[in-house]
């Protein structure tokens, strides 16, 4: 401020000196007044010039659209104006820095919302879309450029969602079909709305198709297990009541006891298969340190197949086993035997008497091992092939019960194959038999002499 007073005083003195030098005789006072007025005017003009330069610079800084560092083209002003410029520059720099930090935090927040596995939609107080992430566009079929500021009810027209949005009760979610839902592949979305701010809403969507499918499979599994166990239990209880209440001849009594033993064996087989599946799902993946010879596995399968064939087919089957080159497989012996045995016994059960069941092992050119089971049974319709490995899925339920199947064999094979990195392939045509392949990765196969 001292410099400002000095400048003002200098202007006044200059004006006064000018008035004194130009004063006419008898008009000194008037000339001094005019000179002082001119000095004050000169000071105001210089001060206005500095102020104008400062205002032009401030307007230029204010007119910048994107926040950036303050321009280095600062006006050079003397005295107090220099301090004003410096303080203003610092304020603008602080403003720009805060804007940049706020923008960075906003970008990080939006990036995190974009990476969310759930769909996120921000709605204003009128229910119009202000922003949505990529997952929400997939769930609802939005177009980010086209649908911003469109009302959500005009884009998601599911009646259940409209009723949920209009109710104002957002304590629970609502399940609606997704935009990609088709009759062949239904997609289910769980949509939950949360209120925030002044009437604004946060809409979260989550794809629960897998959860719904798992729940449906659980219900089917419980229903199937209950049905499979209830049937032999009903038979057993009926036979027991008969034995307790009626005097039976010895041959008839023996027949009833044989049927009871058959039903109890069926329940025991079912429980064993369920325990096997549970063990496969709950145990860690097998390592690559335990090696089992393929010839031993095929020998066990051949022994079981011949015993089963003698029981269910009086005239027997034609069974051919080719152990192939001597190899070893890395894995769990009980699991590998269970998978191979299930494929072989299934072929025996579904092949008519005197039919051919061929089992072989061979090495492929890329080092993988292939276990193959062929039969001359009735074959399988193409529509059944994708579902054969589902639990309790049967093409012909009466035929399965007659042959002693539980409907869990191929599910066990699929789990064992997955745990050992193997591939299960099924090829079948009605009237031409079936072909089942288990192809093991080369990393789990080695020649027997390499041990």
Coordinates of C-alpha atoms in Angstrom, one line a residue:
X1 CA 0.0 0.0 0.0
X2 CA 3.0 2.4 0.7
X3 CA 4.0 2.1 -3.0
X4 CA 0.4 2.9 -4.0
X5 CA 0.4 6.0 -1.8
X6 CA 3.9 7.0 -3.2
X7 CA 2.6 6.7 -6.8
X8 CA -0.5 8.7 -6.0
X9 CA 1.6 11.4 -4.3
X10 CA 4.0 11.5 -7.2
X11 CA 1.1 12.0 -9.7
X12 CA -0.3 14.8 -7.6
X13 CA 3.0 16.6 -7.2
X14 CA 3.6 16.3 -10.9
X15 CA 0.2 17.7 -11.6
X16 CA 0.7 20.5 -9.1
X17 CA 4.1 21.4 -10.5
X18 CA 2.7 21.5 -14.0
X19 CA -0.1 23.8 -12.8
X20 CA 2.4 26.1 -11.0
X21 CA 4.6 26.3 -14.1
X22 CA 1.8 27.2 -16.4
X23 CA 0.0 29.5 -14.0
X24 CA -0.9 32.9 -15.4
X25 CA -0.6 36.0 -13.4
X26 CA -3.4 36.2 -10.9
X27 CA -4.6 32.6 -11.5
X28 CA -2.1 30.6 -9.5
X29 CA -4.8 28.9 -7.4
X30 CA -6.9 27.9 -10.4
X31 CA -3.8 26.6 -12.2
X32 CA -2.7 24.5 -9.2
X33 CA -6.2 23.1 -8.9
X34 CA -6.3 22.1 -12.6
X35 CA -2.8 20.6 -12.3
X36 CA -3.8 18.6 -9.2
X37 CA -6.9 17.4 -11.0
X38 CA -4.8 16.3 -14.0
X39 CA -2.4 14.5 -11.7
X40 CA -5.3 12.6 -10.1
X41 CA -6.7 11.8 -13.5
X42 CA -3.4 10.5 -14.7
X43 CA -3.1 8.3 -11.6
X44 CA -6.6 6.9 -12.2
X45 CA -5.8 6.2 -15.8
X46 CA -2.6 4.3 -14.9
X47 CA -4.4 2.4 -12.2
X48 CA -7.3 1.6 -14.6
X49 CA -4.8 0.3 -17.1
X50 CA -3.3 -2.1 -14.6
X51 CA -6.8 -3.1 -13.5
X52 CA -7.8 -3.7 -17.1
X53 CA -4.8 -6.0 -17.7
X54 CA -5.6 -7.9 -14.5
X55 CA -9.3 -8.4 -15.6
X56 CA -8.3 -9.6 -19.0
X57 CA -6.1 -12.2 -17.6
X58 CA -8.8 -13.3 -15.1
X59 CA -11.3 -13.6 -17.9
X60 CA -8.9 -15.7 -20.0
X61 CA -8.4 -18.0 -17.0
X62 CA -12.1 -18.3 -16.3
X63 CA -12.9 -19.0 -20.0
X64 CA -10.8 -22.2 -20.0
X65 CA -13.1 -25.3 -20.3
X66 CA -10.8 -27.9 -18.9
X67 CA -8.9 -27.5 -15.6
X68 CA -5.2 -27.1 -16.1
X69 CA -2.3 -25.3 -14.6
X70 CA -2.6 -21.5 -14.4
X71 CA -1.3 -19.8 -17.5
X72 CA 2.3 -18.5 -17.3
X73 CA 1.4 -15.4 -19.2
X74 CA 0.9 -13.3 -16.1
X75 CA 0.6 -9.5 -16.4
X76 CA 3.6 -7.6 -15.0
X77 CA 2.1 -5.0 -12.7
X78 CA 3.9 -2.9 -10.2
X79 CA 3.2 -2.3 -6.5
X80 CA 0.1 -3.7 -4.9
X81 CA -1.1 -5.1 -8.2
X82 CA 1.8 -7.5 -8.3
X83 CA 0.7 -9.0 -5.0
X84 CA -2.9 -9.2 -6.1
X85 CA -1.8 -11.0 -9.3
X86 CA 0.4 -13.4 -7.3
X87 CA -2.3 -14.3 -4.7
X88 CA -4.9 -14.7 -7.5
X89 CA -2.5 -17.0 -9.4
X90 CA -2.1 -19.1 -6.3
X91 CA -5.9 -19.3 -5.7
X92 CA -6.4 -20.4 -9.3
X93 CA -3.6 -23.0 -9.1
X94 CA -5.2 -24.4 -5.9
X95 CA -8.6 -24.5 -7.7
X96 CA -7.1 -26.3 -10.7
X97 CA -5.4 -28.8 -8.5
X98 CA -8.5 -29.6 -6.5
X99 CA -10.5 -30.0 -9.8
X100 CA -7.9 -32.4 -11.1
X101 CA -7.9 -34.4 -7.9
X102 CA -11.7 -34.5 -7.9
X103 CA -11.8 -35.5 -11.5
X104 CA -9.3 -38.3 -10.9
X105 CA -11.3 -39.6 -7.9
X106 CA -14.4 -39.5 -10.0
X107 CA -12.7 -41.4 -12.9
X108 CA -11.4 -44.0 -10.4
X109 CA -14.9 -44.4 -8.9
X110 CA -16.5 -44.7 -12.3
X111 CA -13.8 -47.2 -13.4
X112 CA -14.5 -49.3 -10.3
X113 CA -18.3 -49.2 -11.1
X114 CA -17.5 -50.2 -14.7
X115 CA -15.5 -53.2 -13.4
X116 CA -18.3 -54.3 -11.1
X117 CA -19.8 -57.8 -11.9
X118 CA -23.2 -56.3 -11.2
X119 CA -25.1 -53.9 -13.4
X120 CA -25.2 -50.3 -12.0
X121 CA -27.7 -47.7 -13.1
X122 CA -28.0 -44.1 -11.6
X123 CA -31.5 -42.6 -11.8
X124 CA -32.5 -39.0 -11.1
X125 CA -35.5 -38.0 -9.1
X126 CA -37.8 -38.5 -12.1
X127 CA -36.5 -42.0 -12.8
X128 CA -34.4 -41.1 -15.8
X129 CA -31.1 -42.8 -16.5
X130 CA -28.1 -40.5 -15.7
X131 CA -25.4 -43.1 -16.0
X132 CA -25.0 -46.9 -16.3
X133 CA -22.0 -49.3 -16.5
X134 CA -21.3 -51.8 -19.2
X135 CA -22.8 -54.8 -17.3
X136 CA -26.1 -52.9 -17.1
X137 CA -26.1 -52.4 -20.9
X138 CA -25.8 -56.2 -21.3
X139 CA -28.4 -57.0 -18.7
X140 CA -31.1 -54.6 -19.9
X141 CA -30.0 -54.0 -23.5
X142 CA -29.3 -50.3 -23.0
X143 CA -27.4 -48.0 -25.5
X144 CA -25.3 -45.6 -23.5
X145 CA -25.4 -42.9 -26.1
X146 CA -29.1 -43.2 -26.9
X147 CA -30.7 -44.0 -23.6
X148 CA -29.1 -41.5 -21.3
X149 CA -31.9 -39.3 -19.7
X150 CA -34.6 -41.8 -20.9
X151 CA -37.1 -43.0 -18.3
X152 CA -36.2 -46.4 -17.0
X153 CA -39.8 -47.6 -17.2
X154 CA -39.8 -46.9 -21.0
X155 CA -36.8 -49.2 -21.5
X156 CA -37.5 -52.0 -19.0
X157 CA -41.1 -52.9 -19.6
X158 CA -41.4 -56.0 -17.6
X159 CA -44.7 -55.7 -15.6
X160 CA -43.1 -57.1 -12.4
X161 CA -40.3 -54.4 -12.6
X162 CA -42.8 -51.6 -13.2
X163 CA -44.9 -52.6 -10.2
X164 CA -41.8 -52.9 -8.1
X165 CA -40.5 -49.4 -9.1
X166 CA -43.9 -47.8 -8.6
X167 CA -44.5 -49.5 -5.2
X168 CA -41.7 -47.5 -3.5
X169 CA -40.9 -50.5 -1.3
X170 CA -37.3 -51.4 -2.1
X171 CA -36.6 -53.7 0.9
X172 CA -36.4 -56.7 -1.4
X173 CA -35.4 -57.4 -4.9
X174 CA -37.4 -58.5 -8.0
X175 CA -36.5 -61.2 -10.5
X176 CA -37.1 -60.4 -14.1
X177 CA -35.9 -61.9 -17.5
X178 CA -32.8 -60.4 -19.0
X179 CA -32.6 -58.8 -22.4
X180 CA -30.7 -61.8 -23.8
X181 CA -33.3 -64.3 -22.4
X182 CA -34.6 -66.9 -24.9
X183 CA -36.9 -69.9 -24.4
X184 CA -33.9 -72.2 -25.1
X185 CA -31.6 -70.3 -22.7
X186 CA -33.5 -68.3 -20.1
X187 CA -31.6 -65.5 -18.3
X188 CA -32.8 -64.4 -14.9
X189 CA -31.9 -61.0 -13.3
X190 CA -32.2 -60.0 -9.7
X191 CA -32.9 -56.2 -9.6
X192 CA -32.6 -54.2 -6.4
X193 CA -33.3 -50.4 -6.1
X194 CA -31.7 -48.3 -3.3
X195 CA -32.8 -44.7 -2.7
X196 CA -30.2 -42.0 -2.0
X197 CA -29.8 -38.2 -2.1
X198 CA -32.9 -36.1 -2.9
X199 CA -35.2 -38.6 -4.6
X200 CA -32.4 -40.3 -6.6
X201 CA -32.1 -44.1 -7.0
X202 CA -29.3 -46.6 -7.4
X203 CA -30.4 -49.7 -9.4
X204 CA -28.3 -52.8 -9.1
X205 CA -28.8 -55.9 -11.3
X206 CA -27.2 -59.3 -10.9
X207 CA -27.3 -62.3 -13.2
X208 CA -28.7 -65.2 -11.2
X209 CA -29.2 -67.7 -14.0
X210 CA -26.6 -70.0 -12.6
X211 CA -28.0 -69.8 -9.1
X212 CA -31.6 -70.5 -10.4
X213 CA -30.3 -73.4 -12.4
X214 CA -28.4 -74.8 -9.4
X215 CA -31.5 -74.5 -7.2
X216 CA -33.6 -76.3 -9.8
X217 CA -30.9 -79.0 -10.0
X218 CA -30.9 -79.3 -6.2
X219 CA -34.7 -79.6 -6.2
X220 CA -34.6 -82.3 -8.9
X221 CA -31.8 -84.1 -7.1
X222 CA -33.7 -84.2 -3.9
X223 CA -36.9 -85.3 -5.7
X224 CA -35.0 -88.0 -7.6
X225 CA -33.2 -89.4 -4.6
X226 CA -36.4 -89.5 -2.6
X227 CA -38.2 -91.3 -5.5
X228 CA -35.3 -93.8 -6.1
X229 CA -35.2 -94.7 -2.4
X230 CA -38.9 -94.7 -1.8
X231 CA -39.6 -97.3 -4.5
X232 CA -37.4 -100.1 -3.0
X233 CA -38.4 -99.1 0.5
X234 CA -42.1 -99.6 -0.5
X235 CA -41.3 -103.0 -1.9
X236 CA -39.4 -104.0 1.1
X237 CA -42.0 -102.9 3.6
X238 CA -44.7 -104.7 1.6
X239 CA -42.7 -108.0 1.5
X240 CA -41.9 -107.7 5.2
X241 CA -45.6 -107.2 6.1
X242 CA -46.4 -110.2 3.9
X243 CA -43.9 -112.4 5.7
X244 CA -45.1 -111.2 9.1
X245 CA -48.8 -111.8 8.4
X246 CA -49.2 -114.7 6.0
X247 CA -48.0 -118.3 6.4
X248 CA -46.0 -118.9 3.2
X249 CA -44.6 -122.1 1.7
X250 CA -40.8 -122.4 1.6
X251 CA -40.4 -121.8 -2.1
X252 CA -42.6 -118.7 -2.0
X253 CA -40.9 -117.4 1.1
X254 CA -37.5 -117.9 -0.6
X255 CA -38.7 -115.9 -3.7
X256 CA -39.9 -113.0 -1.5
X257 CA -36.6 -113.0 0.4
X258 CA -34.7 -112.9 -3.0
X259 CA -36.8 -110.0 -4.1
X260 CA -36.1 -108.2 -0.8
X261 CA -32.4 -108.8 -1.2
X262 CA -32.6 -107.4 -4.7
X263 CA -34.3 -104.2 -3.6
X264 CA -31.9 -103.8 -0.7
X265 CA -29.0 -104.3 -3.1
X266 CA -30.5 -101.6 -5.3
X267 CA -30.6 -99.1 -2.4
X268 CA -27.1 -100.0 -1.4
X269 CA -25.9 -99.3 -4.9
X270 CA -27.7 -96.0 -5.0
X271 CA -26.2 -94.9 -1.6
X272 CA -22.7 -96.0 -2.8
X273 CA -23.0 -94.0 -6.0
X274 CA -24.2 -90.9 -4.0
X275 CA -21.3 -91.2 -1.6
X276 CA -18.9 -91.6 -4.6
X277 CA -20.3 -88.4 -6.1
X278 CA -20.0 -86.5 -2.8
X279 CA -16.4 -87.7 -2.3
X280 CA -15.5 -86.6 -5.9
X281 CA -17.0 -83.1 -5.4
X282 CA -15.5 -82.5 -2.0
X283 CA -11.9 -83.9 -2.3
X284 CA -8.9 -82.1 -3.8
X285 CA -7.8 -82.7 -7.3
X286 CA -5.6 -85.8 -7.8
X287 CA -1.9 -85.2 -8.1
X288 CA 0.5 -86.7 -10.7
X289 CA 2.6 -88.8 -8.3
X290 CA 0.5 -92.0 -8.1
X291 CA 0.7 -94.2 -11.3
X292 CA -1.6 -97.1 -12.1
X293 CA -1.0 -99.5 -15.0
X294 CA -3.7 -99.5 -17.6
X295 CA -3.5 -103.3 -18.0
X296 CA -4.5 -103.7 -14.3
X297 CA -7.5 -101.4 -14.7
X298 CA -8.7 -103.2 -17.8
X299 CA -8.3 -106.6 -16.1
X300 CA -10.6 -105.5 -13.3
X301 CA -13.1 -104.1 -15.8
X302 CA -13.0 -107.4 -17.7
X303 CA -13.6 -109.5 -14.6
X304 CA -16.6 -107.3 -13.5
X305 CA -18.0 -107.3 -17.1
X306 CA -17.9 -111.1 -17.4
X307 CA -19.5 -111.6 -14.0
X308 CA -22.3 -109.1 -14.8
X309 CA -22.9 -110.7 -18.2
X310 CA -23.3 -114.1 -16.7
X311 CA -26.0 -112.8 -14.3
X312 CA -28.1 -110.7 -16.7
X313 CA -27.7 -112.6 -19.9
X314 CA -28.0 -116.4 -19.8
X315 CA -26.4 -116.8 -23.2
X316 CA -23.8 -114.2 -22.4
X317 CA -22.2 -111.5 -24.5
X318 CA -19.2 -111.4 -26.8
X319 CA -16.7 -109.4 -24.7
X320 CA -13.5 -108.2 -26.3
X321 CA -10.7 -106.5 -24.3
X322 CA -7.6 -105.1 -25.9
X323 CA -5.1 -103.8 -23.3
X324 CA -3.0 -102.1 -25.9
X325 CA 0.5 -100.8 -25.2
X326 CA 1.7 -101.1 -21.6
X327 CA 1.1 -97.7 -20.1
X328 CA 0.5 -96.0 -16.7
X329 CA -2.0 -93.3 -15.8
X330 CA -1.3 -90.7 -13.0
X331 CA -4.3 -90.4 -10.8
X332 CA -6.5 -92.0 -8.1
X333 CA -6.9 -95.7 -8.8
X334 CA -10.4 -96.0 -7.2
X335 CA -11.7 -93.1 -9.2
X336 CA -10.2 -94.3 -12.6
X337 CA -11.6 -97.8 -12.0
X338 CA -15.0 -96.4 -11.1
X339 CA -15.2 -94.3 -14.3
X340 CA -14.0 -97.1 -16.6
X341 CA -16.1 -99.8 -14.9
X342 CA -19.2 -97.6 -15.2
X343 CA -18.7 -97.3 -19.0
X344 CA -18.1 -101.0 -19.3
X345 CA -21.0 -102.2 -17.2
X346 CA -23.3 -99.8 -18.8
X347 CA -22.4 -101.3 -22.2
X348 CA -23.0 -104.8 -20.9
X349 CA -26.4 -103.8 -19.3
X350 CA -27.7 -102.2 -22.5
X351 CA -26.4 -104.7 -25.0
X352 CA -28.7 -107.6 -25.8
X353 CA -27.7 -111.2 -25.4
X354 CA -24.9 -112.4 -27.7
X355 CA -24.2 -108.8 -28.6
X356 CA -20.6 -107.4 -28.8
X357 CA -19.0 -105.2 -26.2
X358 CA -15.5 -104.1 -27.2
X359 CA -13.1 -102.4 -24.7
X360 CA -9.7 -101.1 -25.8
X361 CA -6.8 -98.8 -24.7
X362 CA -4.4 -97.1 -27.1
X363 CA -1.9 -94.3 -27.3
X364 CA -2.7 -91.4 -29.7
X365 CA -0.1 -89.8 -31.9
X366 CA 0.1 -86.7 -29.6
X367 CA 0.9 -88.8 -26.6
X368 CA -2.6 -88.8 -25.1
X369 CA -4.2 -92.0 -23.9
X370 CA -7.7 -93.2 -25.1
X371 CA -10.0 -95.6 -23.3
X372 CA -12.8 -96.8 -25.6
X373 CA -15.9 -98.8 -25.0
X374 CA -18.1 -99.9 -28.0
X375 CA -21.4 -101.8 -27.9
X376 CA -24.0 -103.1 -30.3
X377 CA -26.9 -101.9 -28.1
X378 CA -30.0 -100.0 -29.2
X379 CA -28.2 -96.7 -29.5
X380 CA -29.2 -93.3 -28.2
X381 CA -31.3 -90.6 -29.8
X382 CA -29.4 -87.4 -30.6
X383 CA -31.5 -85.2 -28.3
X384 CA -30.5 -87.3 -25.3
X385 CA -26.7 -87.1 -25.8
X386 CA -26.2 -83.6 -24.2
X387 CA -28.0 -84.7 -21.0
X388 CA -26.6 -88.2 -20.4
X389 CA -24.2 -87.0 -17.7
X390 CA -26.9 -85.4 -15.7
X391 CA -27.7 -87.0 -12.4
X392 CA -30.6 -89.5 -12.6
X393 CA -31.2 -88.7 -16.2
X394 CA -32.5 -91.8 -17.9
X395 CA -33.7 -92.4 -21.5
X396 CA -35.9 -95.2 -20.4
X397 CA -36.6 -95.4 -16.7
X398 CA -38.2 -98.9 -16.8
X399 CA -35.2 -100.3 -18.8
X400 CA -32.7 -98.7 -16.3
X401 CA -34.4 -100.3 -13.3
X402 CA -34.5 -103.7 -15.0
X403 CA -30.8 -103.6 -15.6
X404 CA -30.0 -102.3 -12.1
X405 CA -28.8 -98.8 -13.1
X406 CA -29.1 -95.9 -10.7
X407 CA -28.8 -93.0 -13.2
X408 CA -25.6 -91.8 -11.6
X409 CA -23.0 -93.8 -13.5
X410 CA -22.2 -91.3 -16.3
X411 CA -22.3 -88.4 -13.8
X412 CA -19.5 -90.2 -11.9
X413 CA -17.6 -90.7 -15.1
X414 CA -17.9 -87.0 -16.0
X415 CA -16.6 -85.9 -12.6
X416 CA -13.7 -88.3 -12.7
X417 CA -12.8 -87.1 -16.2
X418 CA -12.8 -83.5 -15.1
X419 CA -10.7 -84.2 -12.0
X420 CA -8.0 -86.0 -14.2
X421 CA -8.1 -83.4 -17.0
X422 CA -9.7 -86.0 -19.4
X423 CA -12.3 -85.6 -22.1
X424 CA -15.5 -87.6 -22.3
X425 CA -16.9 -88.1 -25.8
X426 CA -20.1 -89.9 -26.6
X427 CA -21.1 -91.0 -30.1
X428 CA -24.3 -93.0 -30.7
X429 CA -26.9 -93.6 -33.3
X430 CA -30.2 -95.4 -32.9
X431 CA -29.9 -99.0 -34.1
X432 CA -26.1 -98.8 -34.4
X433 CA -24.9 -99.0 -30.8
X434 CA -22.8 -96.5 -28.9
X435 CA -19.2 -95.5 -28.5
X436 CA -17.8 -93.9 -25.3
X437 CA -14.3 -92.4 -25.2
X438 CA -12.2 -91.2 -22.2
X439 CA -9.1 -89.3 -23.6
X440 CA -6.5 -88.6 -20.9
X441 CA -3.9 -85.7 -21.4
X442 CA -0.4 -86.6 -22.3
X443 CA 0.9 -85.2 -19.0
X444 CA -0.8 -88.1 -17.2
X445 CA 0.3 -90.9 -19.5
X446 CA 3.7 -92.6 -19.6
X447 CA 5.0 -95.9 -20.9
X448 CA 5.1 -98.6 -18.3
X449 CA 8.9 -99.1 -18.8
X450 CA 9.5 -95.4 -17.9
X451 CA 8.7 -96.2 -14.3

